[in-house]
């Protein structure tokens, strides 16, 4: 293997390592986003339940559904 081949191989390895680190960073960001979205969804559900509990149901069926899941 000549010097040029060794240098090219080293460059390929460096690029692969950089790509792997970028993939890990993207995966961590995706997890962070999922966590934030999950927390937001929980907060939205809690707020909706709170509003529903404060307001009288418009029909008996609505009240039964709210009672079942609250």
N, CA, C and O atoms as CSV, one atom per row, in Angstrom:
chain,resi,resn,atom,element,x,y,z
A,1,UNK,N,N,0.853,-1.172,0.000
A,1,UNK,CA,C,0.000,0.000,0.000
A,1,UNK,C,C,0.898,1.234,0.000
A,1,UNK,O,O,1.768,1.372,0.861
A,2,UNK,N,N,0.692,2.118,-0.950
A,2,UNK,CA,C,1.521,3.320,-1.018
A,2,UNK,C,C,0.975,4.415,-0.100
A,2,UNK,O,O,-0.096,4.272,0.490
A,3,UNK,N,N,1.717,5.489,0.006
A,3,UNK,CA,C,1.370,6.577,0.919
A,3,UNK,C,C,0.013,7.195,0.565
A,3,UNK,O,O,-0.764,7.534,1.457
A,4,UNK,N,N,-0.267,7.338,-0.709
A,4,UNK,CA,C,-1.534,7.922,-1.139
A,4,UNK,C,C,-2.711,7.050,-0.714
A,4,UNK,O,O,-3.741,7.563,-0.275
A,5,UNK,N,N,-2.560,5.740,-0.844
A,5,UNK,CA,C,-3.628,4.819,-0.450
A,5,UNK,C,C,-3.870,4.869,1.053
A,5,UNK,O,O,-5.014,4.857,1.509
A,6,UNK,N,N,-2.784,4.926,1.818
A,6,UNK,CA,C,-2.910,4.998,3.276
A,6,UNK,C,C,-3.605,6.300,3.676
A,6,UNK,O,O,-4.469,6.297,4.553
A,7,UNK,N,N,-3.237,7.401,3.044
A,7,UNK,CA,C,-3.858,8.691,3.352
A,7,UNK,C,C,-5.343,8.675,2.985
A,7,UNK,O,O,-6.179,9.177,3.737
A,8,UNK,N,N,-5.660,8.104,1.842
A,8,UNK,CA,C,-7.060,8.024,1.421
A,8,UNK,C,C,-7.859,7.159,2.383
A,8,UNK,O,O,-8.989,7.496,2.735
A,9,UNK,N,N,-7.273,6.046,2.808
A,9,UNK,CA,C,-7.947,5.158,3.752
A,9,UNK,C,C,-8.182,5.880,5.083
A,9,UNK,O,O,-9.247,5.752,5.686
A,10,UNK,N,N,-7.183,6.635,5.531
A,10,UNK,CA,C,-7.327,7.408,6.764
A,10,UNK,C,C,-8.440,8.436,6.654
A,10,UNK,O,O,-9.198,8.643,7.601
A,11,UNK,N,N,-8.537,9.074,5.507
A,11,UNK,CA,C,-9.602,10.054,5.275
A,11,UNK,C,C,-10.972,9.392,5.311
A,11,UNK,O,O,-11.916,9.937,5.884
A,12,UNK,N,N,-11.078,8.226,4.703
A,12,UNK,CA,C,-12.347,7.484,4.714
A,12,UNK,C,C,-12.744,7.141,6.143
A,12,UNK,O,O,-13.906,7.291,6.519
A,13,UNK,N,N,-11.785,6.680,6.940
A,13,UNK,CA,C,-12.076,6.345,8.338
A,13,UNK,C,C,-12.506,7.581,9.127
A,13,UNK,O,O,-13.441,7.518,9.925
A,14,UNK,N,N,-11.827,8.697,8.903
A,14,UNK,CA,C,-12.203,9.935,9.594
A,14,UNK,C,C,-13.616,10.362,9.213
A,14,UNK,O,O,-14.410,10.743,10.073
A,15,UNK,N,N,-13.922,10.295,7.930
A,15,UNK,CA,C,-15.259,10.684,7.474
A,15,UNK,C,C,-16.331,9.770,8.058
A,15,UNK,O,O,-17.415,10.234,8.412
A,16,UNK,N,N,-16.038,8.483,8.160
A,16,UNK,CA,C,-16.997,7.541,8.741
A,16,UNK,C,C,-17.225,7.856,10.217
A,16,UNK,O,O,-18.353,7.787,10.707
A,17,UNK,N,N,-16.150,8.201,10.921
A,17,UNK,CA,C,-16.277,8.538,12.343
A,17,UNK,C,C,-17.094,9.817,12.528
A,17,UNK,O,O,-17.927,9.903,13.430
A,18,UNK,N,N,-16.853,10.799,11.678
A,18,UNK,CA,C,-17.615,12.054,11.743
A,18,UNK,C,C,-19.088,11.792,11.455
A,18,UNK,O,O,-19.962,12.324,12.139
A,19,UNK,N,N,-19.361,10.972,10.444
A,19,UNK,CA,C,-20.751,10.643,10.100
A,19,UNK,C,C,-21.437,9.915,11.247
A,19,UNK,O,O,-22.608,10.164,11.533
A,20,UNK,N,N,-20.704,9.009,11.908
A,20,UNK,CA,C,-21.280,8.269,13.032
A,20,UNK,C,C,-21.601,9.219,14.184
A,20,UNK,O,O,-22.658,9.107,14.804
A,21,UNK,N,N,-20.696,10.149,14.473
A,21,UNK,CA,C,-20.951,11.121,15.541
A,21,UNK,C,C,-22.151,12.005,15.200
A,21,UNK,O,O,-22.951,12.342,16.073
A,22,UNK,N,N,-22.269,12.373,13.932
A,22,UNK,CA,C,-23.419,13.180,13.507
A,22,UNK,C,C,-24.713,12.389,13.668
A,22,UNK,O,O,-25.725,12.937,14.105
A,23,UNK,N,N,-24.689,11.100,13.317
A,23,UNK,CA,C,-25.877,10.253,13.477
A,23,UNK,C,C,-26.294,10.165,14.939
A,23,UNK,O,O,-27.482,10.232,15.254
A,24,UNK,N,N,-25.327,10.015,15.826
A,24,UNK,CA,C,-25.617,9.940,17.260
A,24,UNK,C,C,-26.212,11.262,17.745
A,24,UNK,O,O,-27.167,11.269,18.522
A,25,UNK,N,N,-25.650,12.375,17.286
A,25,UNK,CA,C,-26.166,13.686,17.690
A,25,UNK,C,C,-27.603,13.879,17.212
A,25,UNK,O,O,-28.443,14.394,17.949
A,26,UNK,N,N,-27.881,13.467,15.983
A,26,UNK,CA,C,-29.239,13.588,15.441
A,26,UNK,C,C,-30.202,12.711,16.232
A,26,UNK,O,O,-31.320,13.130,16.530
A,27,UNK,N,N,-29.775,11.497,16.573
A,27,UNK,CA,C,-30.630,10.589,17.346
A,27,UNK,C,C,-30.937,11.180,18.723
A,27,UNK,O,O,-32.068,11.090,19.201
A,28,UNK,N,N,-29.936,11.779,19.355
A,28,UNK,CA,C,-30.161,12.401,20.664
A,28,UNK,C,C,-31.125,13.572,20.551
A,28,UNK,O,O,-31.983,13.757,21.414
A,29,UNK,N,N,-30.991,14.361,19.498
A,29,UNK,CA,C,-31.918,15.479,19.281
A,29,UNK,C,C,-33.337,14.963,19.084
A,29,UNK,O,O,-34.290,15.525,19.624
A,30,UNK,N,N,-33.470,13.902,18.316
A,30,UNK,CA,C,-34.797,13.325,18.070
A,30,UNK,C,C,-35.424,12.855,19.380
A,30,UNK,O,O,-36.621,13.039,19.601
A,31,UNK,N,N,-34.610,12.245,20.250
A,31,UNK,CA,C,-35.119,11.817,21.554
A,31,UNK,C,C,-35.571,13.020,22.375
A,31,UNK,O,O,-36.619,12.982,23.021
A,32,UNK,N,N,-34.772,14.090,22.347
A,32,UNK,CA,C,-35.138,15.304,23.083
A,32,UNK,C,C,-36.465,15.865,22.577
A,32,UNK,O,O,-37.325,16.260,23.364
A,33,UNK,N,N,-36.617,15.896,21.261
A,33,UNK,CA,C,-37.854,16.416,20.665
A,33,UNK,C,C,-39.038,15.544,21.063
A,33,UNK,O,O,-40.103,16.057,21.404
A,34,UNK,N,N,-38.852,14.216,21.018
A,34,UNK,CA,C,-39.937,13.308,21.406
A,34,UNK,C,C,-40.325,13.517,22.865
A,34,UNK,O,O,-41.508,13.497,23.207
A,35,UNK,N,N,-39.338,13.716,23.715
A,35,UNK,CA,C,-39.622,13.942,25.133
A,35,UNK,C,C,-40.417,15.235,25.320
A,35,UNK,O,O,-41.389,15.272,26.075
A,36,UNK,N,N,-39.994,16.292,24.627
A,36,UNK,CA,C,-40.693,17.576,24.733
A,36,UNK,C,C,-42.122,17.448,24.221
A,36,UNK,O,O,-43.056,17.951,24.846
A,37,UNK,N,N,-42.292,16.773,23.080
A,37,UNK,CA,C,-43.639,16.585,22.533
A,37,UNK,C,C,-44.503,15.757,23.478
A,37,UNK,O,O,-45.687,16.044,23.653
A,38,UNK,N,N,-43.916,14.737,24.082
A,38,UNK,CA,C,-44.657,13.908,25.033
A,38,UNK,C,C,-45.099,14.706,26.244
A,38,UNK,O,O,-46.236,14.585,26.700
A,39,UNK,N,N,-44.190,15.526,26.763
A,39,UNK,CA,C,-44.534,16.365,27.913
A,39,UNK,C,C,-45.620,17.372,27.535
A,39,UNK,O,O,-46.521,17.650,28.326
A,40,UNK,N,N,-45.526,17.914,26.324
A,40,UNK,CA,C,-46.544,18.848,25.854
A,40,UNK,C,C,-47.903,18.180,25.721
A,40,UNK,O,O,-48.931,18.767,26.057
A,41,UNK,N,N,-47.898,16.946,25.227
A,41,UNK,CA,C,-49.159,16.205,25.074
A,41,UNK,C,C,-49.788,15.934,26.434
A,41,UNK,O,O,-50.999,16.074,26.603
A,42,UNK,N,N,-48.967,15.547,27.399
A,42,UNK,CA,C,-49.481,15.293,28.753
A,42,UNK,C,C,-50.074,16.571,29.331
A,42,UNK,O,O,-51.149,16.549,29.931
A,43,UNK,N,N,-49.376,17.675,29.151
A,43,UNK,CA,C,-49.874,18.954,29.673
A,43,UNK,C,C,-51.194,19.333,29.004
A,43,UNK,O,O,-52.114,19.809,29.670
A,44,UNK,N,N,-51.289,19.124,27.699
A,44,UNK,CA,C,-52.526,19.434,26.978
A,44,UNK,C,C,-53.686,18.582,27.479
A,44,UNK,O,O,-54.796,19.082,27.663
A,45,UNK,N,N,-53.429,17.299,27.700
A,45,UNK,CA,C,-54.472,16.401,28.209
A,45,UNK,C,C,-54.911,16.828,29.608
A,45,UNK,O,O,-56.103,16.854,29.914
A,46,UNK,N,N,-53.936,17.162,30.452
A,46,UNK,CA,C,-54.273,17.595,31.811
A,46,UNK,C,C,-55.091,18.885,31.796
A,46,UNK,O,O,-56.058,19.019,32.545
A,47,UNK,N,N,-54.700,19.832,30.942
A,47,UNK,CA,C,-55.451,21.087,30.840
A,47,UNK,C,C,-56.860,20.834,30.321
A,47,UNK,O,O,-57.820,21.422,30.820
A,48,UNK,N,N,-56.992,19.971,29.331
A,48,UNK,CA,C,-58.317,19.649,28.784
A,48,UNK,C,C,-59.200,19.007,29.840
A,48,UNK,O,O,-60.383,19.326,29.951
A,49,UNK,N,N,-58.617,18.098,30.616
A,49,UNK,CA,C,-59.384,17.443,31.680
A,49,UNK,C,C,-59.813,18.458,32.731
A,49,UNK,O,O,-60.928,18.396,33.249
A,50,UNK,N,N,-58.922,19.387,33.039
A,50,UNK,CA,C,-59.238,20.419,34.028
A,50,UNK,C,C,-60.383,21.303,33.543
A,50,UNK,O,O,-61.304,21.610,34.301
A,51,UNK,N,N,-60.320,21.707,32.282
A,51,UNK,CA,C,-61.386,22.543,31.711
A,51,UNK,C,C,-62.698,21.768,31.682
A,51,UNK,O,O,-63.750,22.313,32.017
A,52,UNK,N,N,-62.638,20.505,31.285
A,52,UNK,CA,C,-63.851,19.678,31.223
A,52,UNK,C,C,-64.461,19.489,32.601
A,52,UNK,O,O,-65.684,19.455,32.740
A,53,UNK,N,N,-63.618,19.365,33.620
A,53,UNK,CA,C,-64.116,19.161,34.980
A,53,UNK,C,C,-64.783,20.426,35.515
A,53,UNK,O,O,-65.723,20.349,36.306
A,54,UNK,N,N,-64.297,21.588,35.083
A,54,UNK,CA,C,-64.854,22.855,35.558
A,54,UNK,C,C,-66.176,23.194,34.880
A,54,UNK,O,O,-67.027,23.861,35.468
A,55,UNK,N,N,-66.346,22.738,33.656
A,55,UNK,CA,C,-67.542,23.077,32.877
A,55,UNK,C,C,-68.537,21.927,32.952
A,55,UNK,O,O,-68.146,20.773,32.773
A,56,UNK,N,N,-69.788,22.202,33.207
A,56,UNK,CA,C,-70.768,21.111,33.261
A,56,UNK,C,C,-70.928,20.479,31.877
A,56,UNK,O,O,-70.862,21.180,30.867
A,57,UNK,N,N,-71.133,19.182,31.825
A,57,UNK,CA,C,-71.290,18.513,30.535
A,57,UNK,C,C,-72.553,18.986,29.820
A,57,UNK,O,O,-73.543,19.357,30.449
A,58,UNK,N,N,-72.491,18.961,28.495
A,58,UNK,CA,C,-73.642,19.412,27.711
A,58,UNK,C,C,-74.720,18.345,27.624
A,58,UNK,O,O,-75.865,18.643,27.282
A,59,UNK,N,N,-74.363,17.100,27.932
A,59,UNK,CA,C,-75.367,16.031,27.959
A,59,UNK,C,C,-74.914,14.962,28.944
A,59,UNK,O,O,-73.756,14.948,29.361
A,60,UNK,N,N,-75.815,14.077,29.313
A,60,UNK,CA,C,-75.457,12.997,30.234
A,60,UNK,C,C,-74.382,12.098,29.643
A,60,UNK,O,O,-73.493,11.641,30.362
A,61,UNK,N,N,-74.452,11.842,28.348
A,61,UNK,CA,C,-73.465,10.971,27.703
A,61,UNK,C,C,-72.074,11.581,27.783
A,61,UNK,O,O,-71.099,10.876,28.042
A,62,UNK,N,N,-71.979,12.883,27.563
A,62,UNK,CA,C,-70.684,13.560,27.660
A,62,UNK,C,C,-70.144,13.451,29.076
A,62,UNK,O,O,-68.958,13.184,29.272
A,63,UNK,N,N,-70.997,13.655,30.053
A,63,UNK,CA,C,-70.573,13.537,31.445
A,63,UNK,C,C,-70.086,12.146,31.774
A,63,UNK,O,O,-69.119,11.991,32.520
A,64,UNK,N,N,-70.734,11.129,31.234
A,64,UNK,CA,C,-70.314,9.748,31.477
A,64,UNK,C,C,-68.948,9.474,30.861
A,64,UNK,O,O,-68.114,8.802,31.467
A,65,UNK,N,N,-68.719,9.989,29.666
A,65,UNK,CA,C,-67.419,9.794,29.012
A,65,UNK,C,C,-66.327,10.491,29.802
A,65,UNK,O,O,-65.263,9.917,30.036
A,66,UNK,N,N,-66.583,11.729,30.217
A,66,UNK,CA,C,-65.591,12.469,30.996
A,66,UNK,C,C,-65.315,11.754,32.309
A,66,UNK,O,O,-64.156,11.625,32.702
A,67,UNK,N,N,-66.339,11.292,32.987
A,67,UNK,CA,C,-66.164,10.595,34.260
A,67,UNK,C,C,-65.372,9.312,34.082
A,67,UNK,O,O,-64.558,8.959,34.935
A,68,UNK,N,N,-65.601,8.627,33.003
A,68,UNK,CA,C,-64.919,7.357,32.762
A,68,UNK,C,C,-63.415,7.547,32.589
A,68,UNK,O,O,-62.638,6.716,33.060
A,69,UNK,N,N,-62.985,8.620,31.925
A,69,UNK,CA,C,-61.574,8.804,31.608
A,69,UNK,C,C,-60.875,9.813,32.505
A,69,UNK,O,O,-59.660,9.980,32.389
A,70,UNK,N,N,-61.573,10.477,33.373
A,70,UNK,CA,C,-60.948,11.480,34.239
A,70,UNK,C,C,-60.328,10.831,35.453
A,70,UNK,O,O,-59.755,11.520,36.297
